[in-house]
Coordinates of C-alpha atoms and ligand atoms in Angstrom, one line a residue:
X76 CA 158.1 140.5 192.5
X77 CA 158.0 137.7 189.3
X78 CA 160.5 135.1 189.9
X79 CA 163.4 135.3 187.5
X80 CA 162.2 131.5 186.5
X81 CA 158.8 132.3 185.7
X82 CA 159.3 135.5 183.9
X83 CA 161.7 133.8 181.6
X84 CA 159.2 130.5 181.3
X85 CA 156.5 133.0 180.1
X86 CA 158.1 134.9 177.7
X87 CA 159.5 131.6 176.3
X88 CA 155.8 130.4 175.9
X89 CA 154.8 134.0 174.1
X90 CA 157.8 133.8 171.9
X91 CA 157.2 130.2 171.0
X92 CA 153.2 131.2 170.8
X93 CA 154.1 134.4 168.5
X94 CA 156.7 131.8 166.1
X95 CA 153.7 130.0 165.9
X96 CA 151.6 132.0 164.7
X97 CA 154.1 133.7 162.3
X98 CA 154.2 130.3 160.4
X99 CA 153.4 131.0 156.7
X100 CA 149.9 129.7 155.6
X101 CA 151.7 128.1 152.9
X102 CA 154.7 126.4 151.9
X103 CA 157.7 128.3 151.7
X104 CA 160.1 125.6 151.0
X105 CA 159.7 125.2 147.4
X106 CA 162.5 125.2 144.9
X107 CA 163.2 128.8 143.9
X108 CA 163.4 130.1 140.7
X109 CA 166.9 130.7 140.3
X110 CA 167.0 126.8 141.2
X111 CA 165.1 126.5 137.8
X112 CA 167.1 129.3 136.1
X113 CA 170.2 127.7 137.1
X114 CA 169.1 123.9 135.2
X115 CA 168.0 126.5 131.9
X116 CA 171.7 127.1 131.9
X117 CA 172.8 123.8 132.3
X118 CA 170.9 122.2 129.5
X119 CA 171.6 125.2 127.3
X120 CA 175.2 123.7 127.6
X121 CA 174.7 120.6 126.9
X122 CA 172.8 120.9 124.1
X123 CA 174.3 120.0 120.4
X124 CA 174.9 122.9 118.2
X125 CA 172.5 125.0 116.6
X126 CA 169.7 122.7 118.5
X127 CA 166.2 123.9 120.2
X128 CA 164.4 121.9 122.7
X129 CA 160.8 121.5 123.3
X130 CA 159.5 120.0 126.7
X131 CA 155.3 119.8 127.6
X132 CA 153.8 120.2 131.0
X133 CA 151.8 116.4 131.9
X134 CA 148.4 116.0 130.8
X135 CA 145.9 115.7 133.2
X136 CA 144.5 112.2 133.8
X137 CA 140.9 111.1 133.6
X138 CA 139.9 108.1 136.1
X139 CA 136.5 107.6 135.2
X140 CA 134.5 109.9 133.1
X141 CA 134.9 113.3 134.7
X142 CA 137.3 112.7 137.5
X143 CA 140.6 113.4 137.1
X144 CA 143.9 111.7 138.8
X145 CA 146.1 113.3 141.2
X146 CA 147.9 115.7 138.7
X147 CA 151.6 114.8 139.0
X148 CA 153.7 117.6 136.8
X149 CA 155.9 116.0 134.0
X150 CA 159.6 115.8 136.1
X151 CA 161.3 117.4 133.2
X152 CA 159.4 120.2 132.5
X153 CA 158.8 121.0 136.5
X154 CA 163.2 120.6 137.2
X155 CA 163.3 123.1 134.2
X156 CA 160.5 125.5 134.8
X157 CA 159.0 125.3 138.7
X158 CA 155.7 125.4 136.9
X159 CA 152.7 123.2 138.4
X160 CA 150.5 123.6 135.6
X161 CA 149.2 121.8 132.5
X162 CA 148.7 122.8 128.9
X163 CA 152.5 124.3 128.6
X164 CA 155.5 124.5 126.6
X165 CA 158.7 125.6 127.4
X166 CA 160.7 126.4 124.2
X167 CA 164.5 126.3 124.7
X168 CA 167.5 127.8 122.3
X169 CA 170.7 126.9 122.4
X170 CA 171.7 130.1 120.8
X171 CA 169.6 133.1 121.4
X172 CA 167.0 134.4 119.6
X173 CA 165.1 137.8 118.8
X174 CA 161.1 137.2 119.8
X175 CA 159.4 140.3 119.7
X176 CA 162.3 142.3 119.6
X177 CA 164.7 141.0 122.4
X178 CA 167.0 138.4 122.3
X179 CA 166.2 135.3 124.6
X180 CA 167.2 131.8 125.4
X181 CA 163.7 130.7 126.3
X182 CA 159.8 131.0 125.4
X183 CA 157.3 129.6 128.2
X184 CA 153.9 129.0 127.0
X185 CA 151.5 129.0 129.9
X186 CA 148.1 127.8 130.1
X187 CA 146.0 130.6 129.6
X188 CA 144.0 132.7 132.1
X189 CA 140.2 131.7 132.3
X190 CA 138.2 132.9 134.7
X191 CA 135.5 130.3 134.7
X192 CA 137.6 127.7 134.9
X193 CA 140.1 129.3 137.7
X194 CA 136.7 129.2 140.2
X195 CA 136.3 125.6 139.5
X196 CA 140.0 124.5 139.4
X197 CA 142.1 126.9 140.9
X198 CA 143.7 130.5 140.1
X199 CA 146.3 129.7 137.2
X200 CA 149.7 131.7 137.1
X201 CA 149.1 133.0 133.6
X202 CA 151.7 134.2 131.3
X203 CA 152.5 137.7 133.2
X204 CA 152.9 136.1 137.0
X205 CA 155.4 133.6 135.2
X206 CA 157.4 135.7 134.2
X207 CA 157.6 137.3 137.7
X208 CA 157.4 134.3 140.0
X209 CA 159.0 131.8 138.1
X210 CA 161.8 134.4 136.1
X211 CA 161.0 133.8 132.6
X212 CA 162.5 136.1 130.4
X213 CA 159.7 135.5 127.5
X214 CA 156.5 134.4 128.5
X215 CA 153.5 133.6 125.8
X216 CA 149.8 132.2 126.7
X217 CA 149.5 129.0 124.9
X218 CA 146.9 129.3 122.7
X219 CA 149.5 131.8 121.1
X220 CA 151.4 129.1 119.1
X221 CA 149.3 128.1 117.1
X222 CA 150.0 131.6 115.3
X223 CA 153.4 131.8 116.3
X224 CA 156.1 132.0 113.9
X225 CA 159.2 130.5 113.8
X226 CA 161.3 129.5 111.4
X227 CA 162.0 125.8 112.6
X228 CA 164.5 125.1 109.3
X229 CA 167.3 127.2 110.6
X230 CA 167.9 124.9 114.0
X231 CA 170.3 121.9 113.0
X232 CA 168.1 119.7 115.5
X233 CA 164.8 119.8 116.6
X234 CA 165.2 118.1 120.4
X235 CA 161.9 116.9 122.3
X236 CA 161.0 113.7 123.6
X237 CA 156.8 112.4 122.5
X238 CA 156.4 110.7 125.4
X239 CA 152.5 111.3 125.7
X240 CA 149.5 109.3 124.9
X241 CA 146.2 109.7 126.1
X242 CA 146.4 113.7 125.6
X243 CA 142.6 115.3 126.3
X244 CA 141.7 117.0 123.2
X245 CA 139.2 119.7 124.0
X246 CA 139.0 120.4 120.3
X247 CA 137.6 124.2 121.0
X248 CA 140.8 124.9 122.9
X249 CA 143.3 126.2 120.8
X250 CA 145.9 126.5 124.0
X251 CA 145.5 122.7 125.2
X252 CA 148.0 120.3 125.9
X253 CA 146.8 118.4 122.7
X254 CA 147.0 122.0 120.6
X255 CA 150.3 122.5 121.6
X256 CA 151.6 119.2 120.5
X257 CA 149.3 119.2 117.0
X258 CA 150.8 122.4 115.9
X259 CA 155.0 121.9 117.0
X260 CA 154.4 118.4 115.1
X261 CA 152.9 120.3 111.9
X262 CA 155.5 123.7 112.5
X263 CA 158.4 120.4 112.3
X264 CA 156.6 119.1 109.0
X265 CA 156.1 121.7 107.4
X266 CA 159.7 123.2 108.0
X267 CA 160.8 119.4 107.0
X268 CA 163.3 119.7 109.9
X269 CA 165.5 117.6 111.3
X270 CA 164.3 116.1 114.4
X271 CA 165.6 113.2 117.3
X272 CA 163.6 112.2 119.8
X273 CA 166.4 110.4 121.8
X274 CA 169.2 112.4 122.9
X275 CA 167.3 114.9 125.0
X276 CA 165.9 112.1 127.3
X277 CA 169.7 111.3 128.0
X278 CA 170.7 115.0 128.1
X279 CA 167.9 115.1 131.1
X280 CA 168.7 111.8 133.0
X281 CA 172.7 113.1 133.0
X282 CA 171.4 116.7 134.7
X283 CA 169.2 114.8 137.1
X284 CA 170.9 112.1 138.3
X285 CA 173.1 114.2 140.1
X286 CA 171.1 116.0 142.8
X287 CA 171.6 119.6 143.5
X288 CA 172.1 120.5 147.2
X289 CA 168.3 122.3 147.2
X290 CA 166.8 118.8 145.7
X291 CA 168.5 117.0 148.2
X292 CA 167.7 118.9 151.3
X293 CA 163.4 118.2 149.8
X294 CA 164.7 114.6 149.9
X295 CA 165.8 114.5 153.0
X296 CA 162.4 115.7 153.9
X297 CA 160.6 113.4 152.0
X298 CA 162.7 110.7 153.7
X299 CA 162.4 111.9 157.4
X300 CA 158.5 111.9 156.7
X301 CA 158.6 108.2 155.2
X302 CA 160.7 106.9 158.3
X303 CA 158.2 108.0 160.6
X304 CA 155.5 106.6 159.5
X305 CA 157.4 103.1 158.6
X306 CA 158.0 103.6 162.9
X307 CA 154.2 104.2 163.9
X308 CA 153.5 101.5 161.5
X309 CA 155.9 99.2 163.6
X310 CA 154.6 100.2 166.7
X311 CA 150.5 100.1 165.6
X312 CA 150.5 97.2 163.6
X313 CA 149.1 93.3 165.4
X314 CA 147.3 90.8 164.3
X315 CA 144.1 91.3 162.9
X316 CA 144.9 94.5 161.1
X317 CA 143.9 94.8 157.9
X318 CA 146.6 95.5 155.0
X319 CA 144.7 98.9 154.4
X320 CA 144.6 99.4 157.5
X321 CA 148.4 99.6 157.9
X322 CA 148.1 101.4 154.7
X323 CA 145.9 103.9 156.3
X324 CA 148.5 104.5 159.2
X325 CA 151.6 105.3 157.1
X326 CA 149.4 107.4 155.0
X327 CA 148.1 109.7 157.8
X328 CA 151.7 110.1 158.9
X329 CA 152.6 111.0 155.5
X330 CA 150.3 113.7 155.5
X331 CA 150.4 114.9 159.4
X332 CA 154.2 115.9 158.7
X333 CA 153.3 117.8 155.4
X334 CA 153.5 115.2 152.4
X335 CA 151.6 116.1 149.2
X336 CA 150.4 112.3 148.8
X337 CA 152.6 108.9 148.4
X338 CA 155.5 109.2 145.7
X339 CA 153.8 105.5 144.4
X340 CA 150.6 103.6 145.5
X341 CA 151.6 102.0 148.7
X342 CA 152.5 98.3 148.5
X343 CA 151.2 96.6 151.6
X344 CA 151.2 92.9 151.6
X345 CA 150.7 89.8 153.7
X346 CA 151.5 86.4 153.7
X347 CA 151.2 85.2 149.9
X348 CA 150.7 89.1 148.8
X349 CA 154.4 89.8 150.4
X350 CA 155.5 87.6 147.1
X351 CA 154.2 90.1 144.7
X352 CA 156.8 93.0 143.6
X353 CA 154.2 96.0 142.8
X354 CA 150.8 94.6 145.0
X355 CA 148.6 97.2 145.9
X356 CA 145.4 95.9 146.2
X357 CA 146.0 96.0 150.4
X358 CA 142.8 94.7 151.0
X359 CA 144.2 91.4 153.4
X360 CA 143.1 90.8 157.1
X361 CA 147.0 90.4 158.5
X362 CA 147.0 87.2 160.8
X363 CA 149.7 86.1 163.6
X364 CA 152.7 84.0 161.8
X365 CA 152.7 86.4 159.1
X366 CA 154.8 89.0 157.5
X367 CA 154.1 92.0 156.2
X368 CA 155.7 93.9 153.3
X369 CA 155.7 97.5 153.3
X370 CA 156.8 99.6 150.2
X371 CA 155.7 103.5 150.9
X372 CA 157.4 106.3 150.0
X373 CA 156.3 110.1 150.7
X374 CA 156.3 112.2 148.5
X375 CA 157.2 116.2 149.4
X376 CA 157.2 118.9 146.9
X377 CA 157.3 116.4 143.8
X378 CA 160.4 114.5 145.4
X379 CA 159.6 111.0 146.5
X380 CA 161.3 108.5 149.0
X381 CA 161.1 104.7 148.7
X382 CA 161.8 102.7 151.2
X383 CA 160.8 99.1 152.3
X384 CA 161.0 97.1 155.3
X385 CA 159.5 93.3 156.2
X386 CA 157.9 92.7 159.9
X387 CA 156.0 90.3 161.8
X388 CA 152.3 90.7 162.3
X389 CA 152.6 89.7 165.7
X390 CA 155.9 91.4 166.7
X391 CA 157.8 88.1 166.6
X392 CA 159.6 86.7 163.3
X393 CA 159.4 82.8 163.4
X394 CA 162.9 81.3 162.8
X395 CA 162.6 79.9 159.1
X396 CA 161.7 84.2 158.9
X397 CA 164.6 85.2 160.7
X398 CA 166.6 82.9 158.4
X399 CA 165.3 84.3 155.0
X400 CA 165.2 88.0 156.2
X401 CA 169.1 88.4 157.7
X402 CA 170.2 86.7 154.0
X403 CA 168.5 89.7 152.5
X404 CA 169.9 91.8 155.2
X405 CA 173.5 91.0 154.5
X406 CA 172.9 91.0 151.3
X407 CA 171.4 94.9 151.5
X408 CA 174.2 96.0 153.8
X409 CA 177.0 94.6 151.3
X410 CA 174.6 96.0 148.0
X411 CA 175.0 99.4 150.3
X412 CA 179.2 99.0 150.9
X413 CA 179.2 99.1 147.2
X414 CA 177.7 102.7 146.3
X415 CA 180.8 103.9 146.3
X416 CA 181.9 106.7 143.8
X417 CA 183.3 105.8 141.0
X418 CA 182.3 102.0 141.1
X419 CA 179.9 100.5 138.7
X420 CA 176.0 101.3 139.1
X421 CA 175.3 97.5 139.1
X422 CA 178.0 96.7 141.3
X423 CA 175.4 97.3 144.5
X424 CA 173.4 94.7 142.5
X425 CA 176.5 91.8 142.2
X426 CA 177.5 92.0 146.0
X427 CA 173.6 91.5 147.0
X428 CA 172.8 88.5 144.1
X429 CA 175.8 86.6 144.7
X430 CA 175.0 86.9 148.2
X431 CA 171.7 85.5 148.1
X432 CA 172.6 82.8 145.6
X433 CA 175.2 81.5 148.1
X434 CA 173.2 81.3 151.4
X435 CA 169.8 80.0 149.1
X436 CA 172.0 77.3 147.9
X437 CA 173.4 76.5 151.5
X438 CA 169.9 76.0 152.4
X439 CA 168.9 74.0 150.0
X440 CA 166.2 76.2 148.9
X441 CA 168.2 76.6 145.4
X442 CA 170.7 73.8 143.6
X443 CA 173.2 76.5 142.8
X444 CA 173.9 80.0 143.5
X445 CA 172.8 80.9 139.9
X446 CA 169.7 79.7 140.4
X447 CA 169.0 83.0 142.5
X448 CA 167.2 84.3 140.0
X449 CA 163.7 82.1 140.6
X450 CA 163.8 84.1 144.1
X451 CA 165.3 87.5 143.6
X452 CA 164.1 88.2 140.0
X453 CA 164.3 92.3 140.1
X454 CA 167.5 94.8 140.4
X455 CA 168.7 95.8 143.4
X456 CA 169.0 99.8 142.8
X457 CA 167.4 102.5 140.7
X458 CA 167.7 106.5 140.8
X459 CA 165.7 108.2 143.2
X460 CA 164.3 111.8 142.7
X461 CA 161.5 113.4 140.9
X462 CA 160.1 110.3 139.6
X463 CA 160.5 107.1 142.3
X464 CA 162.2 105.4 139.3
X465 CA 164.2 108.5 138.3
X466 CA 166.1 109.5 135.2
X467 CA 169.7 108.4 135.0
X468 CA 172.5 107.0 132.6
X469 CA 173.1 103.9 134.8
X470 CA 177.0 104.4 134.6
X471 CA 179.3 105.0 137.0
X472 CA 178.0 106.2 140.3
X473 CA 179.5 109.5 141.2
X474 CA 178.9 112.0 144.1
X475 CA 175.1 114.0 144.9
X476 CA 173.3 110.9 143.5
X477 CA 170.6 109.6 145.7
X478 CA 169.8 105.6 144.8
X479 CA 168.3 102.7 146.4
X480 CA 169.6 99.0 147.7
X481 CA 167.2 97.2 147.6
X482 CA 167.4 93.4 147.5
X483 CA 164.4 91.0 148.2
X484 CA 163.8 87.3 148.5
X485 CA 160.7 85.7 147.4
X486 CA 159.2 81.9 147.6
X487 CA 155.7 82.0 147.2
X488 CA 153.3 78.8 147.8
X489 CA 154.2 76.1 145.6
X490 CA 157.5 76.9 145.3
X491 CA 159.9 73.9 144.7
X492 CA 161.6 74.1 148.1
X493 CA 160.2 72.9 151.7
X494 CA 157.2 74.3 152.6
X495 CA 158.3 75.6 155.6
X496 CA 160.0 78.4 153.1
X497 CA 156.7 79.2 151.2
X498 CA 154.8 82.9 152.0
X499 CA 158.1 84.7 152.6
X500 CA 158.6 87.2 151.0
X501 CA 161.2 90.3 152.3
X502 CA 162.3 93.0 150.5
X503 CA 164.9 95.8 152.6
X504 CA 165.1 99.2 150.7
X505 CA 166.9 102.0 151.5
X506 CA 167.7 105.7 150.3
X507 CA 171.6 106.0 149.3
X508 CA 173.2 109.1 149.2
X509 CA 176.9 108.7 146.8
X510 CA 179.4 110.9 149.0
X511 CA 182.9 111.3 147.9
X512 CA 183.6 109.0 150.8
X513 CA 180.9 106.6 152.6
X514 CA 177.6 106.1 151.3
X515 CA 175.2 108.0 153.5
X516 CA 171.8 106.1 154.5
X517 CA 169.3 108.8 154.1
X518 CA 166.5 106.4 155.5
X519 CA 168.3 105.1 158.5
X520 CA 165.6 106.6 160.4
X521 CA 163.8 103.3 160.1
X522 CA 165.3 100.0 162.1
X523 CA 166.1 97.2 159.7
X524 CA 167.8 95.3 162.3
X525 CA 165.8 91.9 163.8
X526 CA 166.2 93.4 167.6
X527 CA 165.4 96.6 166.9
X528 CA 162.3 95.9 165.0
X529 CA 161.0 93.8 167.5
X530 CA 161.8 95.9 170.4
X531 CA 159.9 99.2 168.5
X532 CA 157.2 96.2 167.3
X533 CA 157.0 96.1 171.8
X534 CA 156.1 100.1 171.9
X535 CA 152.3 101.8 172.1
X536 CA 151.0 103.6 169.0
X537 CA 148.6 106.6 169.5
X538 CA 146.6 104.6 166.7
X539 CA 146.2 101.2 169.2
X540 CA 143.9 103.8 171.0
X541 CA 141.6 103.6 167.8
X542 CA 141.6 100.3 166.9
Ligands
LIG35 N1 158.6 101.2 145.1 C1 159.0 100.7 143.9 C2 160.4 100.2 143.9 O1 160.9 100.0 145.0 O2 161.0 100.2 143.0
LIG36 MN1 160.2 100.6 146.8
LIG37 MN1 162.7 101.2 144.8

């Protein structure tokens, strides 16, 4: 007779083996279509009278002669379509209108199919799948619009934002990026209608900025992946490292749990390079004494994280370290008290600077508490989404908007201030969730807390098996 124990311990090890292998090849997490559908009907209702709205897909990139950049979709267009492609239009009325005999609200102008190309590049959706999988109601190819007519005189305003440069132009394709562009700006010209290139931007950043429940379950994801890889990068890292190396760690992790590739190029810096806002060279050998700066933020399904925390290379912070890094502590966990609803969207900013200006001046290290500035000489918060910088009206803060705090202190060599200061550089960033009551810290997966940095700093990494 089987043991009542053992049966049920093998069929919990043939169901969890069958889960397994029912897990989809692919993603199946994406944003769905009537996500997409449902921002359509936003803008459509917050666009001026009479108006139509043109938004393009990104260009690709070109790094060096015939390699191309990570292709990143334009944040816009992807919120408003779901489409991953380039060479695209999306065409939106705010009043419908009869294309080929059916009124609609929307055209999408989709790359066109090209069978060559598609074994080099990948299958493209094409302008019969869109409508399907991304629920278009009118669907075109692009090289259609060249041809296409429509009578751009009868809109009151002509919306789109020309945010482009550096465009390919493959001169035989009449359905590029660069076609479709060429041939709205000489359909506007010719119509002599009225354009503005301002007020869609801002009708964008006030539909983005506050985060749908869908974007902000991808964003929790996105966070969750960054945290743990900030952790293994706690526990791995000791002197003698390389900056890249750390790099290389938070990267992996990145990808092990399912990220597409960093939100931003990952700031890792040392020493001196721990002074410098946007370094990303990471090419250091990290030395006991030090500190080390890390900015990295996953991205996951085109939302990115971004958060930052400041260790010791050897596990220890020295005490002018400790000094420094719990002023821009307190200063971070005031800046976070303050993303409140309804208050300011610099007020996390004020609480943080006029926090660091007092203790700097205490020290000595500044005159006055004004003088903050030559230390801390960047904002404490931005929007957070589709872009790591995302679009927003920098108002009041208000409920489903995800933001950082993110305050820093700086004193690089040379700075006129004991040298005992010099080569510190911290900066503590966190994700903020606005609630209708607290803040929520979407990235408190990662300690910021001296003790608890150092006791994690204490644990084995898989990766100190490799080094
Ligand atoms: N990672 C860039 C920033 O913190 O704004
Ligand atoms: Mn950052
Ligand atoms: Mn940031």
């Amino acid at each position: 007779m089987i043991h009542k124990a053992v049966l049920i311990s093998f069929l919990t090890f043939v169901f969890a083996a069958s889960a397994q292998n029912k897990k989809p090849l692919y993603d199946n997490d994406y944003l769905t279509k009537e996500f997409h559908q449902s921002r359509r009907t936003a803008l459509i209702e917050k666009m001026p009278e009479g108006s139509v709205a043109f938004f393009f897909s990104a260009p690709e990139k070109i790094r060096s002669n015939d390699v191309e950049y990570q292709f990143k979709q334009d944040p816009d267009f992807y919120y408003l379509t779901g489409c991953r492609e380039t060479n695209s239009m999306l065409v939106i009325f705010k009043d419908e209108q009869d294309v080929d005999d059916a009124l609609t609200h929307e055209i999408l102008f989709i790359q066109d199919k090209n069978i060559f190309e598609e074994r080099w590049t990948g299958v493209r959706m094409g302008r019969d799948s869109a409508k399907k999988t991304l629920g278009f109601k009118c669907t075109k190819n692009a090289s259609d619009f060249a041809d296409f007519k429509i009578d751009l005189k009868k809109f009151k305003t002509i919306l789109y934002t020309d945010k482009f440069y550096d465009v390919p132009d493959d001169k035989t394709d009449r359905g590029d990026l660069a076609s479709l562009i060429k041939h709205l700006k000489l359909k506007i010209e010719i119509s002599e209608a009225k354009t503005n290139l301002t007020d869609l931007s801002l009708i964008m950043a006030e539909l983005r900025q506050n985060k749908m429940p869908e974007e902000i379950v991808l964003m929790r994801k996105a966070i969750k992946m960054t945290c743990d890889a900030h952790r293994e990068v706690m526990k791995a890292l000791e002197p003698g490292m390389t900056e890249y190396q750390s790099q290389a760690i938070m990267e992996y992790m990145f990808k092990k749990n399912g990220s597409e590739y960093p939100g931003y190029p990952c700031i890792v810096g040392g020493a001196e390079n721990s002074c410098i806002l946007h370094y990303t060279t990471n090419r250091r050998k990290l030395q006991k004494g030090e500190l080390l700066l890390m900015d990295c933020g996953a991205e996951y399904h085109d939302y990115s994280a971004d958060v930052t925390r400041t260790i010791p290379v050897s596990g220890k912070f020295s005490p002018e370290q400790k000094i420094i890094y719990n002023i821009v502590l307190d200063a971070q966990m005031a800046g976070i008290k303050k993303c409140i609803a309804g208050n300011d969207f610099r007020d996390p900013h004020k609480e943080a600077y006029k926090i660091i200006g007092q203790k700097l001046s205490e020290l000595g290290i500044i005159k006055n508490p004004n003088e903050a500035i030559k230390y801390f000489f960047h904002g404490t918060s931005h929007y957070l989404g589709l872009d790591v910088h995302d679009a927003g009206l920098y108002n009041a803060l208000e409920p489903n908007q995800v933001i950082t705090v993110e305050p820093g202190i700086y004193i690089p060599a040379g700075s006129n201030c004991d040298p005992k200061w010099w080569n510190i550089g911290i900066r503590i960033e966190d994700d903020i969730l606005i609630t209708t009551g607290a803040p929520e810290n979407l990235s408190a997966g990662v300690p910021k807390i001296i003790d608890e940095i150092e006791a994690l700093m204490k644990q084995e990494s898989v990766f100190n098996l490799i080094r």
